[in-house]
XYZ file of C-alpha atoms in Angstrom:
680
model
C 115.825 37.046 28.206
C 113.622 39.361 30.284
C 109.853 39.398 30.079
C 110.097 42.807 28.429
C 112.176 41.298 25.657
C 109.611 38.493 25.327
C 106.792 40.997 25.041
C 108.652 42.979 22.414
C 109.539 39.852 20.503
C 105.938 38.632 20.647
C 104.848 41.871 18.998
C 106.884 41.102 15.872
C 105.350 41.960 12.549
C 101.875 41.857 14.001
C 102.595 45.171 15.718
C 102.630 46.868 12.323
C 98.913 46.041 12.036
C 98.046 47.864 15.264
C 96.013 51.001 14.589
C 97.733 53.162 17.275
C 100.328 53.025 20.065
C 98.457 54.263 23.097
C 95.352 53.417 25.011
C 93.910 56.882 25.300
C 95.019 60.330 26.279
C 93.672 59.585 29.713
C 96.342 57.045 30.512
C 99.018 59.326 29.186
C 97.788 62.319 31.115
C 97.901 60.202 34.245
C 101.624 59.819 33.608
C 102.219 63.536 33.049
C 101.137 66.250 35.466
C 101.134 68.829 32.675
C 98.958 66.855 30.282
C 95.282 67.656 29.670
C 92.277 65.546 28.866
C 91.242 65.037 25.262
C 88.396 67.496 25.410
C 90.493 70.228 27.084
C 93.668 69.975 24.955
C 94.217 73.054 22.713
C 95.250 72.698 19.087
C 98.770 73.271 17.763
C 98.666 76.083 15.227
C 101.309 76.544 12.551
C 103.163 79.193 14.535
C 103.298 77.017 17.637
C 104.437 74.007 15.633
C 107.231 76.057 14.065
C 108.395 77.185 17.496
C 108.435 73.532 18.651
C 105.763 74.086 21.311
C 103.644 70.976 21.228
C 100.008 71.158 22.415
C 96.750 69.391 21.527
C 94.437 70.597 18.765
C 91.158 72.270 19.632
C 89.624 73.537 16.382
C 88.962 70.370 14.429
C 85.821 68.702 15.759
C 85.760 64.980 16.265
C 83.083 62.914 14.573
C 80.532 61.464 16.930
C 81.759 63.086 20.078
C 80.294 60.299 22.174
C 83.012 57.995 20.837
C 85.889 60.209 21.985
C 87.912 58.533 24.718
C 87.006 59.883 28.108
C 89.531 60.392 30.872
C 88.877 58.193 33.889
C 88.325 60.395 36.866
C 90.881 58.783 39.075
C 93.570 59.228 36.423
C 92.744 62.814 35.555
C 92.615 64.204 39.071
C 94.608 61.640 41.051
C 96.686 63.590 43.539
C 97.773 60.640 45.673
C 101.398 59.865 46.406
C 101.253 57.148 43.728
C 101.200 59.964 41.194
C 104.687 60.986 42.357
C 106.260 57.656 41.547
C 104.565 57.550 38.130
C 105.868 61.034 37.436
C 109.281 59.869 38.532
C 109.090 56.984 36.085
C 107.960 59.339 33.345
C 110.833 61.735 33.974
C 113.355 58.910 33.933
C 111.931 57.541 30.707
C 112.017 61.016 29.195
C 115.694 61.216 30.080
C 116.340 57.823 28.494
C 114.307 58.821 25.451
C 116.603 61.787 24.863
C 119.694 59.544 24.867
C 119.271 55.761 24.993
C 122.814 55.334 26.336
C 121.478 56.686 29.618
C 119.804 53.343 30.318
C 123.138 51.757 31.006
C 123.563 53.876 34.121
C 121.288 51.356 35.852
C 123.672 48.479 35.152
C 126.870 50.121 36.472
C 127.656 48.941 39.980
C 127.645 51.669 42.622
C 130.730 51.141 44.763
C 131.606 52.481 48.207
C 133.492 55.484 46.905
C 133.611 57.028 50.375
C 135.842 54.168 51.550
C 138.280 54.348 48.642
C 141.738 55.892 48.768
C 142.700 58.785 46.490
C 144.547 56.420 44.176
C 141.607 53.987 44.035
C 139.225 56.831 43.154
C 141.464 57.924 40.285
C 141.703 54.341 39.002
C 137.918 53.882 39.249
C 137.303 57.053 37.223
C 139.710 55.843 34.532
C 137.910 52.462 34.384
C 134.511 54.127 33.933
C 135.859 56.297 31.108
C 137.346 53.257 29.378
C 134.537 50.735 29.812
C 131.233 52.671 29.973
C 129.265 55.089 27.822
C 130.088 58.663 28.723
C 126.451 59.711 29.237
C 125.773 56.782 31.606
C 128.414 57.566 34.241
C 127.397 61.062 35.302
C 126.185 60.203 38.820
C 129.166 57.917 39.416
C 131.640 60.566 38.297
C 129.962 63.193 40.467
C 130.211 60.943 43.535
C 133.838 60.066 42.796
C 134.724 63.711 42.200
C 133.097 64.821 45.471
C 134.887 62.112 47.455
C 138.230 62.905 45.836
C 137.929 66.628 46.545
C 136.940 65.983 50.157
C 139.769 63.556 50.851
C 142.389 65.549 48.979
C 141.428 68.685 50.877
C 141.886 66.763 54.136
C 145.317 65.633 52.943
C 146.153 69.183 51.899
C 145.202 70.509 55.345
C 147.415 67.870 56.945
C 150.411 68.731 54.746
C 149.913 72.423 55.402
C 149.886 71.845 59.156
C 153.125 69.865 58.908
C 154.668 72.650 56.823
C 153.717 75.296 59.370
C 154.908 73.116 62.262
C 158.293 72.869 60.568
C 158.578 76.654 60.625
C 157.330 77.429 57.123
C 155.334 80.530 56.206
C 151.752 80.000 55.084
C 152.252 82.125 51.976
C 155.046 79.797 50.840
C 153.031 76.579 51.199
C 152.607 74.505 48.052
C 151.744 70.845 47.680
C 151.446 68.809 44.518
C 150.508 65.150 44.238
C 150.937 62.759 41.284
C 147.576 61.217 42.204
C 145.910 64.635 41.978
C 147.421 65.195 38.527
C 146.277 61.752 37.430
C 142.731 62.401 38.658
C 142.550 65.862 37.047
C 143.670 64.394 33.724
C 140.946 61.726 33.856
C 138.265 64.203 34.956
C 139.220 66.647 32.206
C 138.948 63.823 29.674
C 135.480 63.030 31.039
C 134.293 66.637 30.668
C 135.696 66.837 27.135
C 134.053 63.595 26.007
C 130.752 64.531 27.637
C 130.684 67.940 25.948
C 131.511 66.373 22.590
C 128.725 63.832 23.087
C 126.067 66.422 23.912
C 127.264 68.706 21.162
C 126.702 65.948 18.609
C 123.426 64.920 20.244
C 121.911 68.407 20.269
C 121.716 68.708 16.489
C 120.013 65.311 16.147
C 117.533 66.082 18.933
C 116.372 69.250 17.212
C 115.990 67.549 13.843
C 114.117 64.607 15.360
C 111.738 66.984 17.128
C 111.053 68.776 13.856
C 110.374 65.427 12.170
C 107.918 64.384 14.862
C 106.092 67.716 14.691
C 105.741 67.148 10.976
C 104.256 63.681 11.638
C 101.733 65.240 14.029
C 100.725 67.705 11.330
C 100.214 64.850 8.852
C 98.100 62.992 11.438
C 95.885 66.043 11.730
C 95.453 66.099 7.973
C 94.243 62.492 7.759
C 90.821 63.517 9.024
C 90.238 65.786 6.027
C 91.416 63.425 3.290
C 88.708 62.116 0.975
C 89.934 58.662 0.051
C 89.210 54.992 0.710
C 89.318 54.228 4.451
C 91.751 51.378 3.902
C 94.121 53.712 2.045
C 93.852 56.255 4.858
C 94.449 53.561 7.471
C 97.544 52.395 5.589
C 98.818 55.974 5.552
C 98.115 56.180 9.294
C 100.186 53.042 9.951
C 103.017 54.466 7.877
C 102.975 57.609 10.044
C 103.089 55.456 13.159
C 106.090 53.582 11.801
C 107.839 56.863 10.971
C 107.165 58.110 14.504
C 108.540 54.928 15.966
C 111.717 55.103 13.900
C 112.381 58.775 14.489
C 115.227 59.190 16.960
C 115.278 60.829 20.420
C 114.047 64.358 21.118
C 114.870 66.841 23.932
C 113.613 65.537 27.262
C 111.764 68.779 28.084
C 109.698 68.299 24.891
C 109.166 64.562 25.368
C 105.869 64.427 27.279
C 104.172 67.263 25.402
C 105.150 65.729 22.065
C 103.803 62.311 23.073
C 100.587 63.766 24.471
C 99.939 65.727 21.298
C 100.748 62.697 19.143
C 98.439 60.458 21.172
C 95.703 63.057 21.084
C 95.663 63.045 17.293
C 95.945 59.261 17.223
C 92.824 59.194 19.410
C 91.039 61.533 17.028
C 91.900 59.213 14.163
C 90.433 56.301 16.114
C 87.277 58.294 16.593
C 87.327 58.813 12.858
C 87.543 55.032 12.418
C 84.139 54.488 14.040
C 82.838 53.866 10.530
C 84.968 50.743 10.466
C 84.444 49.340 13.948
C 85.761 45.862 13.096
C 89.160 47.284 12.232
C 89.245 49.367 15.418
C 88.042 46.547 17.638
C 90.759 44.287 16.274
C 93.390 46.822 17.311
C 91.733 47.276 20.707
C 91.863 43.528 21.323
C 95.481 43.274 20.241
C 96.475 46.161 22.515
C 94.525 44.680 25.427
C 96.385 41.381 25.116
C 99.748 43.146 25.122
C 98.849 45.368 28.070
C 97.631 42.397 30.062
C 101.037 40.779 29.508
C 102.708 43.951 30.759
C 100.471 43.869 33.849
C 101.271 40.217 34.484
C 104.981 40.946 34.255
C 104.571 43.903 36.633
C 102.737 41.650 39.102
C 105.599 39.132 38.865
C 108.087 41.911 39.561
C 106.046 42.886 42.616
C 107.035 39.508 44.099
C 110.737 39.834 43.218
C 113.112 40.439 46.129
C 115.554 42.443 44.026
C 113.779 45.738 44.554
C 115.926 48.058 42.477
C 116.077 45.680 39.520
C 112.287 45.320 39.638
C 111.793 49.072 39.675
C 114.112 49.568 36.705
C 112.212 46.949 34.705
C 108.956 48.584 35.790
C 110.200 51.766 34.130
C 110.624 49.823 30.912
C 107.101 48.437 31.226
C 105.695 51.938 31.620
C 107.675 53.017 28.585
C 106.236 50.143 26.533
C 102.726 50.940 27.814
C 103.061 54.514 26.686
C 105.235 54.325 23.602
C 104.663 50.897 22.071
C 100.972 50.178 22.571
C 97.738 51.849 21.599
C 94.334 52.108 23.282
C 91.931 49.390 24.369
C 88.157 49.304 24.452
C 86.616 51.815 26.829
C 85.161 49.192 29.167
C 88.686 47.869 29.932
C 90.607 51.126 30.186
C 90.094 52.042 33.792
C 90.249 48.441 35.002
C 93.628 47.595 33.423
C 95.148 50.968 34.331
C 94.136 50.516 37.977
C 95.592 47.028 37.946
C 98.864 48.296 36.442
C 99.004 51.114 38.983
C 98.392 48.643 41.817
C 101.407 46.553 40.785
C 103.413 49.769 40.390
C 102.433 50.789 43.916
C 103.563 47.466 45.399
C 106.947 47.703 43.693
C 107.375 51.309 44.747
C 106.362 50.557 48.351
C 109.006 47.828 48.470
C 111.492 50.294 47.053
C 110.595 52.807 49.753
C 111.079 50.107 52.402
C 114.455 49.352 50.834
C 115.402 53.015 51.109
C 114.251 53.030 54.720
C 116.623 50.160 55.478
C 119.413 52.063 53.770
C 118.461 55.095 55.851
C 118.872 52.977 58.990
C 122.395 52.056 57.878
C 123.108 55.707 57.142
C 121.770 56.665 60.578
C 124.073 54.089 62.188
C 126.962 55.483 60.162
C 125.995 58.924 61.422
C 126.129 57.704 65.017
C 129.590 56.245 64.415
C 130.837 59.440 62.814
C 129.478 61.570 65.648
C 131.250 59.285 68.148
C 134.478 59.695 66.196
C 134.046 63.465 66.215
C 133.429 63.373 69.977
C 136.635 61.376 70.481
C 138.623 63.900 68.439
C 137.128 66.730 70.486
C 138.011 64.899 73.721
C 141.601 64.388 72.593
C 141.815 68.064 71.687
C 140.680 69.055 75.181
C 143.399 66.999 76.898
C 146.425 68.916 78.141
C 149.802 67.794 76.807
C 153.122 69.424 77.549
C 155.609 67.213 75.747
C 156.481 66.499 72.154
C 156.068 62.733 72.657
C 152.609 63.217 74.144
C 151.514 65.344 71.202
C 152.944 62.850 68.741
C 150.865 60.142 70.366
C 147.736 62.301 70.127
C 148.477 63.146 66.507
C 148.599 59.420 65.674
C 145.308 58.866 67.530
C 143.575 61.673 65.645
C 144.996 60.417 62.346
C 143.556 56.955 63.069
C 140.183 58.519 63.929
C 140.259 60.539 60.702
C 140.711 57.304 58.751
C 137.865 55.719 60.724
C 135.665 58.706 59.836
C 136.375 58.359 56.131
C 135.698 54.610 56.288
C 132.499 54.860 58.339
C 130.239 54.998 55.282
C 127.601 57.412 54.067
C 125.227 59.403 56.263
C 121.772 60.822 55.414
C 122.058 63.513 52.748
C 120.234 66.054 54.900
C 122.989 65.987 57.535
C 125.951 65.192 55.304
C 127.270 68.748 55.041
C 126.629 69.485 58.718
C 128.459 66.287 59.770
C 131.398 67.073 57.528
C 131.536 70.634 58.895
C 131.448 69.335 62.476
C 134.250 66.907 61.677
C 136.389 69.644 60.124
C 135.760 71.903 63.143
C 136.898 69.175 65.556
C 140.085 68.524 63.585
C 140.681 72.246 63.183
C 140.303 72.811 66.937
C 142.767 70.003 67.637
C 145.243 71.416 65.132
C 144.883 74.864 66.660
C 145.950 73.605 70.101
C 148.675 71.474 68.569
C 150.005 74.434 66.610
C 149.957 76.579 69.741
C 152.073 73.985 71.544
C 154.565 73.715 68.707
C 154.700 77.478 68.406
C 155.864 77.585 72.017
C 158.167 74.693 71.295
C 159.653 76.669 68.426
C 160.616 79.433 70.850
C 162.337 76.848 73.031
C 164.024 75.372 69.996
C 165.172 78.842 68.972
C 166.772 79.301 72.410
C 168.417 75.892 72.033
C 169.702 77.012 68.657
C 171.398 80.021 70.207
C 173.038 77.820 72.866
C 174.335 75.401 70.275
C 175.653 78.240 68.156
C 177.642 79.380 71.179
C 179.134 75.886 71.529
C 180.016 75.933 67.839
C 181.888 79.207 68.386
C 183.843 77.686 71.317
C 184.727 74.614 69.231
C 185.870 76.700 66.268
C 187.865 79.114 68.474
C 189.775 76.240 70.116
C 190.189 73.754 67.284
C 193.761 74.948 66.610
C 194.829 75.023 70.271
C 198.176 73.386 71.173
C 197.281 73.041 74.851
C 196.015 69.504 74.401
C 195.404 68.786 78.069
C 193.103 71.756 78.621
C 191.532 71.792 75.172
C 190.772 68.066 75.125
C 188.831 68.400 78.357
C 187.037 71.476 76.979
C 186.081 69.721 73.750
C 184.717 66.751 75.653
C 182.694 69.040 77.892
C 181.045 70.985 75.063
C 180.219 67.691 73.351
C 178.465 66.592 76.517
C 176.690 69.973 76.811
C 175.528 69.689 73.189
C 173.684 66.439 73.970
C 171.893 68.019 76.936
C 170.583 71.119 75.180
C 167.713 69.522 73.266
C 166.066 70.021 69.889
C 166.497 72.941 67.515
C 164.323 73.830 64.476
C 164.479 71.004 61.974
C 165.609 73.271 59.143
C 168.736 74.208 61.166
C 169.424 70.860 62.812
C 171.565 69.190 60.148
C 173.409 72.369 59.278
C 174.594 73.265 62.806
C 175.376 69.655 63.699
C 177.629 69.392 60.682
C 179.317 72.658 61.619
C 179.867 71.567 65.236
C 181.040 68.079 64.269
C 183.542 69.468 61.759
C 185.107 71.763 64.358
C 185.397 68.968 66.956
C 186.686 66.459 64.423
C 189.243 68.962 63.221
C 190.690 69.246 66.732
C 190.665 65.527 67.530
C 192.096 64.642 64.138
C 195.036 66.957 64.922
C 195.375 65.407 68.386
C 195.389 61.876 67.019
C 197.853 62.808 64.311
C 200.148 64.228 66.947
C 199.842 61.090 69.044
C 200.465 58.912 66.037
C 203.676 60.844 65.417
C 204.816 59.922 68.956
C 204.038 56.252 68.497
C 207.587 55.450 67.346
C 208.836 56.679 70.673
C 206.503 54.220 72.407
C 207.691 51.409 70.156
C 211.273 52.226 71.105
C 210.241 52.210 74.773
C 208.723 48.770 74.323
C 211.917 47.461 72.764
C 213.994 48.889 75.619
C 211.675 47.364 78.212
C 211.865 44.046 76.418
C 215.673 44.175 76.638
C 215.504 45.181 80.289
C 213.066 42.363 81.007
C 215.505 39.843 79.517
C 218.314 41.300 81.667
C 216.224 41.052 84.849
C 215.506 37.408 84.158
C 219.289 36.783 84.329
C 219.880 39.109 87.314
C 221.726 37.476 90.260
C 221.209 38.847 93.775
C 223.987 38.944 96.386
C 221.963 37.656 99.294
C 222.365 40.927 101.132
C 218.807 42.066 101.721
C 219.498 45.779 101.727
C 221.775 45.724 98.688
C 219.449 43.424 96.772
C 216.419 45.605 97.617
C 218.279 48.660 96.384
C 219.197 46.831 93.182
C 215.546 45.817 92.587
C 214.296 49.371 93.238
C 216.895 50.747 90.822
C 215.614 48.369 88.155
C 212.059 49.459 88.862
C 213.056 53.127 88.459
C 214.875 52.318 85.223
C 211.743 50.566 83.953
C 209.566 53.572 84.786
C 211.967 56.073 83.230
C 211.940 54.277 79.878
C 208.396 55.629 79.351
C 205.087 54.430 77.958
C 204.631 51.621 75.494
C 201.873 51.299 72.834
C 198.503 50.315 74.276
C 198.536 46.962 72.532
C 201.937 46.201 74.113
C 201.031 46.930 77.702
C 200.987 43.234 78.500
C 204.721 43.630 79.099
C 203.917 45.240 82.462
C 202.474 41.924 83.660
C 205.624 40.097 82.626
C 207.702 42.656 84.511
C 205.658 42.092 87.687
C 206.187 38.342 87.436
C 209.965 38.857 87.243
C 209.782 41.137 90.263
C 207.857 38.453 92.166
C 210.699 36.021 91.505
C 213.292 38.531 92.653
C 211.393 39.490 95.807
C 210.816 35.849 96.699
C 214.516 35.470 97.448
C 214.411 38.373 99.907
C 213.327 37.955 103.464
C 210.658 40.712 103.398
C 207.074 40.941 104.510
C 204.528 40.203 101.869
C 202.731 43.512 102.323
C 205.992 45.466 101.967
C 206.749 43.723 98.682
C 203.159 44.273 97.533
C 203.396 48.020 98.175
C 206.642 48.340 96.210
C 204.952 46.675 93.244
C 201.772 48.704 93.769
C 203.664 51.991 93.690
C 205.016 50.984 90.296
C 201.477 50.279 89.121
C 200.261 53.656 90.338
C 203.088 55.382 88.520
C 201.898 53.759 85.287
C 198.273 54.744 85.901
C 199.211 58.307 86.701
C 201.341 58.777 83.590
C 198.639 58.116 80.969
C 196.416 60.581 79.085
C 193.452 59.584 81.173
C 195.351 59.568 84.475
C 192.528 61.127 86.484
C 190.000 58.628 85.238
C 192.480 55.784 85.767
C 193.092 56.845 89.366
C 189.340 57.243 89.942
C 188.749 53.737 88.712
C 191.543 52.376 90.895
C 190.209 54.169 93.959
C 186.723 52.820 93.349
C 188.151 49.326 92.925
C 190.117 49.511 96.214
C 187.069 50.836 98.107
C 184.955 48.010 96.736
C 187.575 45.438 97.836
C 187.726 47.017 101.291
C 183.951 46.683 101.654
C 184.096 43.059 100.526
C 186.857 42.172 103.018
C 185.024 43.908 105.866
C 181.909 41.959 105.010
C 183.837 38.700 105.019
C 185.402 39.523 108.406
C 181.950 40.268 109.857
C 180.620 37.017 108.504
C 183.499 35.028 110.014
C 183.116 36.725 113.381
C 179.401 35.930 113.327
C 180.238 32.314 112.589
C 182.272 32.139 115.800
C 179.047 32.691 117.757
C 178.041 29.154 116.819
C 181.075 27.718 118.650
C 180.223 28.948 122.184
C 180.895 25.563 123.842
C 183.879 24.605 121.694
C 187.534 24.943 122.713
C 189.793 27.303 120.849
C 191.950 24.322 119.934
C 189.150 22.934 117.847
C 190.358 22.764 114.195
C 187.285 24.538 112.850
C 187.602 27.339 115.357
C 191.278 27.708 114.648
C 190.580 27.870 110.895
C 188.045 30.667 111.400
C 190.478 32.659 113.529
C 193.214 32.228 110.925
C 190.882 33.431 108.191
C 189.904 36.465 110.215
C 193.568 37.296 110.782
C 194.417 36.910 107.070
C 191.477 39.119 106.063
C 192.528 41.793 108.528
C 196.008 41.820 107.046
C 194.505 42.139 103.581
C 192.278 44.959 104.867
C 195.318 46.766 106.258
C 197.114 46.431 102.908
C 194.080 47.717 101.012
C 193.790 50.721 103.285
C 197.466 51.486 102.711
C 196.906 51.273 98.967
C 193.899 53.569 99.212
C 195.955 56.145 101.094
C 198.612 55.924 98.419
C 196.037 56.520 95.672
C 194.557 59.504 97.482
C 197.989 61.055 97.881
C 198.284 61.353 94.094
C 195.290 63.711 93.707
């Protein structure tokens, strides 16, 4: 339990015996710049009371003027900076007095809304609406709303830029977000509940003000009542209790109402001079309570939790003003100065706390200005490629996130910093948009080129000249890949159109080839039969006749035609049979090799991809020629190491034999190469 609670609890029933609630008008005027001293305060007439304008009475004289409470000079004319903090406390207490639910705003944690995402801000607003009093969350809601609008506008600008970069027209841009709808729903609920709250509060405030004005009028009348002093004092205490139990009044009437009430309480105390014992008892009681308030304030001055101490100090000032009455004149200035001294210490610590926060804000400002400078530097860099701009876009996006997460800056430069940030991003986007505008022109040209290829594909998709058209279709497919990007809105559409035309042609081609597959199967079966016959073939022993027979078989094999691709292994079997047949003939190896090679070339040259097949074969032969030449050079170099060795040496003889064999191979390869070239 706080010390304030202890003080209030200690009051208990004894408080009902206190003559008044305040020390003197002096102490109250020191808390209100608009208040006047007792002797200068004008009276409230009936007309003014009816119009709810509360001022002090001037017509009714006080008995024994020397007993009227005097305003200490330092409180009446104090213009020091301490007056500002007391006024601040008074204004805050006036706000709380209008609606006690406002006090709870001090207990709601202030979070780093500037670092929250849009979704987190919406969730936080919903939590406040659900868990807190509507009148206590005003500052929090305002901060959340400002952050949401700022961040959503940044997102909106980003989406708009993307829309324009994709070729959209600005007038057609529209963006809607579920998070935005969620936030608007919560914020609308807040406004509705707040309006309902104040609408209900307004009627009560007016009635409470009227009731308190009536109490003031009754206080004024006590001085003219001819009755026993104890009866009058009892009536006075009843009026005090009614005042205390009357609810809140409008904040703009708060201080004037209290000052007028205290003024007439003071006049009643002056009236009580005939019964000094009763008055002195109240003075003593009030002094004890105010000393406890001062002691608690001095304890708070030592507390390290600055903001908590200041909030409790506000409560102490409220108790001083609203709950307690005056003390004897000889103590008034002393205890007020002591209370003000503790107030000053707490406020000075609060100002130091704010200075530390200002240092953090200044550091945040430095960070944000550095981020802005980096964005400006990126915007000044020249980039001429899409990939380069994409990289810069990612860098700027990361810097934008850093900016939003950098924390708050001093209020005086907040708008200027935000404007500078927006200008830097806007300048970057302007250059980016200029690049992509030029890129759009290039993409438009690419679109025209691709449309031309589509026309070629569609014009030739029904062609029966498969040899020419197949090559054409393959060429335009290759050209399509080289052209480059087109506007995104057209990309899928034209690709589908081009692909359909090409697929239509190749589907027809494949269907036609599939129809001829039976012919290839028949060819395979015939070659299989021929292969079995060749395995049983008997040669005569006459070289010329046998060679003619073998060549006739080779020609028969070739004339049968092509076999399915997955059956081409039969060609290898045929070559093995030929090797067996040639082995019985007395022929040079190279001559036999060339006969077999010519058969191979005939197969390569008869396929659909004959040109590519021949190109591959030529490249292969050239590569083998280079390898054999290299091996010959290496062997000839090795002979240099045998300068003092006879040619009959086995190693030397082996090298010479290898060189001779490689040269024969080289001759055969060159003959093959000539044969390949003759087919072009």
